[in-house]
Short mmCIF file of C-alpha atoms in Angstrom, two decimals:
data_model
loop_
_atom_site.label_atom_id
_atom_site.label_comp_id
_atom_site.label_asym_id
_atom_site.label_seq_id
_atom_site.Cartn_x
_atom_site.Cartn_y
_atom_site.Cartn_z
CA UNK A 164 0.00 0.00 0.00
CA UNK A 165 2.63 2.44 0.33
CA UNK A 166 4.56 1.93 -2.78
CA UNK A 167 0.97 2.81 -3.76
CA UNK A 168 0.75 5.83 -2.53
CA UNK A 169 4.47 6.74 -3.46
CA UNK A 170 2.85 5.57 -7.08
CA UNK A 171 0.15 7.79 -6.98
CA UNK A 172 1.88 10.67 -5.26
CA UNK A 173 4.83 10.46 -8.73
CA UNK A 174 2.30 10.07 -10.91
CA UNK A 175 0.31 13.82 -9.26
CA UNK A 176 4.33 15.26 -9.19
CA UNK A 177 4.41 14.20 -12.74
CA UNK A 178 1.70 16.60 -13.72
CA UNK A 179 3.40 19.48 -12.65
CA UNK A 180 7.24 18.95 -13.51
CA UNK A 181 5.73 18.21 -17.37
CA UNK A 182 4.28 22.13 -17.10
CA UNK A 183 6.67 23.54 -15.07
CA UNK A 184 8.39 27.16 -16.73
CA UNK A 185 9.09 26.14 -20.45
CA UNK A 186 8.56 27.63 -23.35
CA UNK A 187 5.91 25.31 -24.17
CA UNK A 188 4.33 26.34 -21.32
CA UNK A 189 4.84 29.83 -21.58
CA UNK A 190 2.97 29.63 -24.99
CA UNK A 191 -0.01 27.57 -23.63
CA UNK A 192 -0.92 30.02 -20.80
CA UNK A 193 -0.41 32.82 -23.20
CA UNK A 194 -2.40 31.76 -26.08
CA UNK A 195 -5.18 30.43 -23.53
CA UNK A 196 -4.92 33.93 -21.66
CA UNK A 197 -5.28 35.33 -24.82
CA UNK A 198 -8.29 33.27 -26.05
CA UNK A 199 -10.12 34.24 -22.87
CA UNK A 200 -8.98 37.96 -23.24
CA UNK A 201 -10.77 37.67 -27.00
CA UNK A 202 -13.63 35.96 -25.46
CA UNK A 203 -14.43 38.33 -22.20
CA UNK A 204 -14.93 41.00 -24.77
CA UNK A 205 -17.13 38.81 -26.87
CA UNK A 206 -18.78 37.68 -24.04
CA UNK A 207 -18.56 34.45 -25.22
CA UNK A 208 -18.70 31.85 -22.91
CA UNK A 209 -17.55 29.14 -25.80
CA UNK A 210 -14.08 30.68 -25.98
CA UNK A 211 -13.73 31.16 -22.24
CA UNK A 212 -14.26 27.33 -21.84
CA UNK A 213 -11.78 26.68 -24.77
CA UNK A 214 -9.17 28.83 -22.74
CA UNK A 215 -9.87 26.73 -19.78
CA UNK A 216 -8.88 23.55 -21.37
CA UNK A 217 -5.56 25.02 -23.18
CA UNK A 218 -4.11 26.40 -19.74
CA UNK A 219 -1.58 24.28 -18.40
CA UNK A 220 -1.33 25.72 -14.68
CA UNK A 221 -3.03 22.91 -13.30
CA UNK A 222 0.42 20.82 -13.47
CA UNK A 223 2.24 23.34 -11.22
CA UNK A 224 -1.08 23.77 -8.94
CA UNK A 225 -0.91 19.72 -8.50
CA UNK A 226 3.22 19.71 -8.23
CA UNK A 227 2.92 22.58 -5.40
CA UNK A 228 0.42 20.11 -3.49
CA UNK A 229 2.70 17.31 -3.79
CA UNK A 230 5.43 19.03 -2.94
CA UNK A 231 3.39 20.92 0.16
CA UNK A 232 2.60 17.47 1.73
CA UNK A 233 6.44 15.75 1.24
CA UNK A 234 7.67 19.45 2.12
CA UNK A 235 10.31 19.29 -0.92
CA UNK A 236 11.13 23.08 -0.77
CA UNK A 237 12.91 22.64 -3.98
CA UNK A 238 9.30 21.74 -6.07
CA UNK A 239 7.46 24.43 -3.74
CA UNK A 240 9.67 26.94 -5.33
CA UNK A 241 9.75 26.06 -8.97
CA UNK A 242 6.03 25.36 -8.94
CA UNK A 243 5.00 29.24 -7.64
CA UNK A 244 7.87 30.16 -10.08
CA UNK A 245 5.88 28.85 -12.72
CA UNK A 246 2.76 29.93 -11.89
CA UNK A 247 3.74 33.78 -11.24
CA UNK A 248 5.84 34.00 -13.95
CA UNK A 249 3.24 32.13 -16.19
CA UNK A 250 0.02 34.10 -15.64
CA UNK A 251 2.14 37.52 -15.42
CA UNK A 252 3.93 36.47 -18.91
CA UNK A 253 0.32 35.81 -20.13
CA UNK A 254 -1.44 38.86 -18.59
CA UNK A 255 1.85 41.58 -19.83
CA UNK A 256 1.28 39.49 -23.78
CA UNK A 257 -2.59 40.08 -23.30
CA UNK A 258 -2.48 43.66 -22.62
CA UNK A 259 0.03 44.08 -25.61
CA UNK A 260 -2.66 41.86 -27.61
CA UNK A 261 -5.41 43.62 -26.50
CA UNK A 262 -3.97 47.15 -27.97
CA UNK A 263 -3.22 45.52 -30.92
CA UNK A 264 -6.28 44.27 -31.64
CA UNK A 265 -7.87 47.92 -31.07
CA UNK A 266 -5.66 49.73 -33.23
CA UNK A 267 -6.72 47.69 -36.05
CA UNK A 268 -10.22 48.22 -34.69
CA UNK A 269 -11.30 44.83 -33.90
CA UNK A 270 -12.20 45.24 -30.26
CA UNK A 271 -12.59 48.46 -28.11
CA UNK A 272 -13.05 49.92 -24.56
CA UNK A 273 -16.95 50.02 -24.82
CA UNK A 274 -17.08 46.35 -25.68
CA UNK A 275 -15.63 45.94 -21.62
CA UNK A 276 -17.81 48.53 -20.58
CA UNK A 277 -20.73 46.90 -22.17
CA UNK A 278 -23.37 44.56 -20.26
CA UNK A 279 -21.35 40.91 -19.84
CA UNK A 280 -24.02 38.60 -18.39
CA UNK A 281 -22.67 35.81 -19.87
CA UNK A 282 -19.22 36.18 -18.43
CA UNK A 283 -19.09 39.14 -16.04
CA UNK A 284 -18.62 36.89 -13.29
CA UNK A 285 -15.06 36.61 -13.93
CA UNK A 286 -14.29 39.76 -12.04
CA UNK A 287 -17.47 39.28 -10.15
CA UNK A 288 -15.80 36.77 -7.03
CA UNK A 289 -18.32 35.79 -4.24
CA UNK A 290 -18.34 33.18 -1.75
CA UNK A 291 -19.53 30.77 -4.42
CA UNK A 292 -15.80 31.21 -5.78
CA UNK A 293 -14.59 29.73 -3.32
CA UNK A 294 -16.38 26.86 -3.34
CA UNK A 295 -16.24 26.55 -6.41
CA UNK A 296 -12.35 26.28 -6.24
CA UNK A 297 -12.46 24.04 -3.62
CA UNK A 298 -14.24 21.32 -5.26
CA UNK A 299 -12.19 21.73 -8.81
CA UNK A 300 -8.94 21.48 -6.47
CA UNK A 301 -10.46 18.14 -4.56
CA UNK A 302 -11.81 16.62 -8.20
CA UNK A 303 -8.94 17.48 -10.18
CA UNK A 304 -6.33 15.66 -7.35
CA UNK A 305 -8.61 12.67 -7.87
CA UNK A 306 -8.89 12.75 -11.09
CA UNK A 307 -4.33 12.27 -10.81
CA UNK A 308 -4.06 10.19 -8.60
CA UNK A 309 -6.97 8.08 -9.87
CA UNK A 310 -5.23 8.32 -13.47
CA UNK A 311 -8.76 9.19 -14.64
CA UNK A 312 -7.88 12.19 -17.12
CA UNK A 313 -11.05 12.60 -18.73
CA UNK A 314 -12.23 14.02 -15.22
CA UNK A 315 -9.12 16.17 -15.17
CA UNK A 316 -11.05 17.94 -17.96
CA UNK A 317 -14.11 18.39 -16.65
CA UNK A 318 -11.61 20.38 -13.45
CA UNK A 319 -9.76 22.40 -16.09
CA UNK A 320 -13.21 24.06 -17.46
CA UNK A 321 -14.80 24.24 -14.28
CA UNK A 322 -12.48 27.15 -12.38
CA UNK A 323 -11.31 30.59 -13.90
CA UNK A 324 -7.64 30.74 -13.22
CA UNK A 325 -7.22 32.33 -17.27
CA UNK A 326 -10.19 33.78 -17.75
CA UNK A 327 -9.90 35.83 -14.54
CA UNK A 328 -5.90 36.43 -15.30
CA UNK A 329 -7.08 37.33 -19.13
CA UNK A 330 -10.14 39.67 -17.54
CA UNK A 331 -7.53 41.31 -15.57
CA UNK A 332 -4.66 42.01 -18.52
CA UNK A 333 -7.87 43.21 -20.71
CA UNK A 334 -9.43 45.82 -17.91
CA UNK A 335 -5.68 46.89 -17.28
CA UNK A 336 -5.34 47.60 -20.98
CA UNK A 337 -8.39 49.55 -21.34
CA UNK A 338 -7.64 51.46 -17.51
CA UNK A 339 -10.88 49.70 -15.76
CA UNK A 340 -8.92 49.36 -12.56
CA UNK A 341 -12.03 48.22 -10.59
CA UNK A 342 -12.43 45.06 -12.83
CA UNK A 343 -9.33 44.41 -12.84
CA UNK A 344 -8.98 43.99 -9.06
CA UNK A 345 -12.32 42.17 -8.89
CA UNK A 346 -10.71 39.96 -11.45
CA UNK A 347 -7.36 39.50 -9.68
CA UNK A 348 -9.53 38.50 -6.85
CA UNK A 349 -11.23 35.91 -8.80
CA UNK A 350 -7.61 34.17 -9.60
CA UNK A 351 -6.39 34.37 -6.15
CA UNK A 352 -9.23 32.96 -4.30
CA UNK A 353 -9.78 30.07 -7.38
CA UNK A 354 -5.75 29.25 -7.21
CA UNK A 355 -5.69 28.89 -3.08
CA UNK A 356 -8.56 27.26 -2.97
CA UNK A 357 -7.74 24.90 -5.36
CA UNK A 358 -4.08 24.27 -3.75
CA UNK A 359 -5.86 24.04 -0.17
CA UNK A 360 -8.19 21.45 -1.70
CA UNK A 361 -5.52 19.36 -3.28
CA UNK A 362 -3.57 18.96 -0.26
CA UNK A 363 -6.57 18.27 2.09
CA UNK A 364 -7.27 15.80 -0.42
CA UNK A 365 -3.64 13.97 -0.52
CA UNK A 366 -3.84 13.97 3.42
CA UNK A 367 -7.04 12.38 3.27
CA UNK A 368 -5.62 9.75 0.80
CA UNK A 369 -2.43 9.15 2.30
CA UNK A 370 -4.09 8.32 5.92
CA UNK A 371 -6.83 6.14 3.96
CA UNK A 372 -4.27 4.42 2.52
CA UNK A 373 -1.91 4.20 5.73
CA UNK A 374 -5.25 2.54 7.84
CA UNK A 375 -6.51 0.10 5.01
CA UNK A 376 -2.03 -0.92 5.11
CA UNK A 377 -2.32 -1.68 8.64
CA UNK A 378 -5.52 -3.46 8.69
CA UNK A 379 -3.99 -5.61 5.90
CA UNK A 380 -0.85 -6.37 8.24
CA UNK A 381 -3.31 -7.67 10.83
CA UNK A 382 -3.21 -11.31 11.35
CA UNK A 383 -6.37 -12.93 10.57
CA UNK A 384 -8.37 -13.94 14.01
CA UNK A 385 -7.70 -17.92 14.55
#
């Protein structure tokens, strides 16, 4: 039972040191932030769910769990690497994208300013974001260590870690400071949550695993 937890627990590290800073990376969370960017102004929920399942940052969220519960400073410190420098890489090439696109009159400030129902709740966070994040964290650690991927999708479209980095870069490029907090907001709460959920959910495994061990090691009763 514990080599298969140690199993389980490589396979979840895995995840994260396939997406950790690479170009490769870099250019995933850039073209998702991107999409989303495109698609808050749209208000098109299609392309916001599209961005969702390009981003890579749920490898570095799951490597940072991993790494929280076997306290393996080293991971800890290239997984928030990753992660910072990734959505702030994305968010800088977004703004930059953003102008862009409304020189050559494609998008423009009013589209922002315009009624979003569709998406608006990407710089909208309540307490629902939280638990929201929470369950995408516990799912999507389940979903690795289960080695059932297809779930890992459903996670991936379910939280708004780009979308609410991409809402931010696009306010910011337009000056619409106030959505652009409420959408930096939005990614903090979604990414703790989800990190506080994946490691409650490893603990939980590990001492699952660790009782049904010792109840195997019992001998039987004569």
């Amino acid at each position: 039972m514990r080599g298969q937890l140690r199993v389980r627990l490589g396979e979840a590290a895995k995840t994260g040191e396939q997406t950790e800073l690479s170009g490769t990376y870099l250019v995933l969370l850039i073209v998702a932030t991107m999409i989303a960017g495109i698609g808050v102004l749209l208000d098109q929920p299609i392309l916001i769910v599209g961005a969702m399942v390009v981003g890579p940052e749920f490898g570095p969220l799951a490597a940072l769990c991993v790494a929280l519960l076997r306290r393996r400073l080293g991971v800890i410190g290239r997984s928030v690497q990753a992660l910072s420098v990734g959505f702030l890489t994305a968010m800088v090439a977004t703004v930059l994208s953003t102008w862009a696109l409304t020189a050559v009159g494609l998008v423009n400030r009013e589209m922002l300013l315009a009624d979003r129902p569709l998406t608006d709740f990407i710089w909208r966070p309540d307490a629902l974001s939280w638990v929201v994040g929470l369950l995408a964290g516990v799912a999507g650690m389940l979903s690795l260590t289960s080695k059932k991927s297809g779930s890992l999708v459903g996670v991936l479209i379910s939280v708004t870690t780009v979308p609410a980095a991409a809402n931010v870069a696009v306010a910011a490029a337009y000056g619409v400071w106030h959505e652009a907090a409420g959408s930096a907001l939005q990614l903090v709460i979604n990414l703790c949550a989800i990190v506080l959920a994946g490691l409650l959910t490893l603990v939980v495994q590990q001492v699952s695993w660790w009782n049904v061990a010792r109840r195997s090691r019992r001998p039987a009763a004569g």
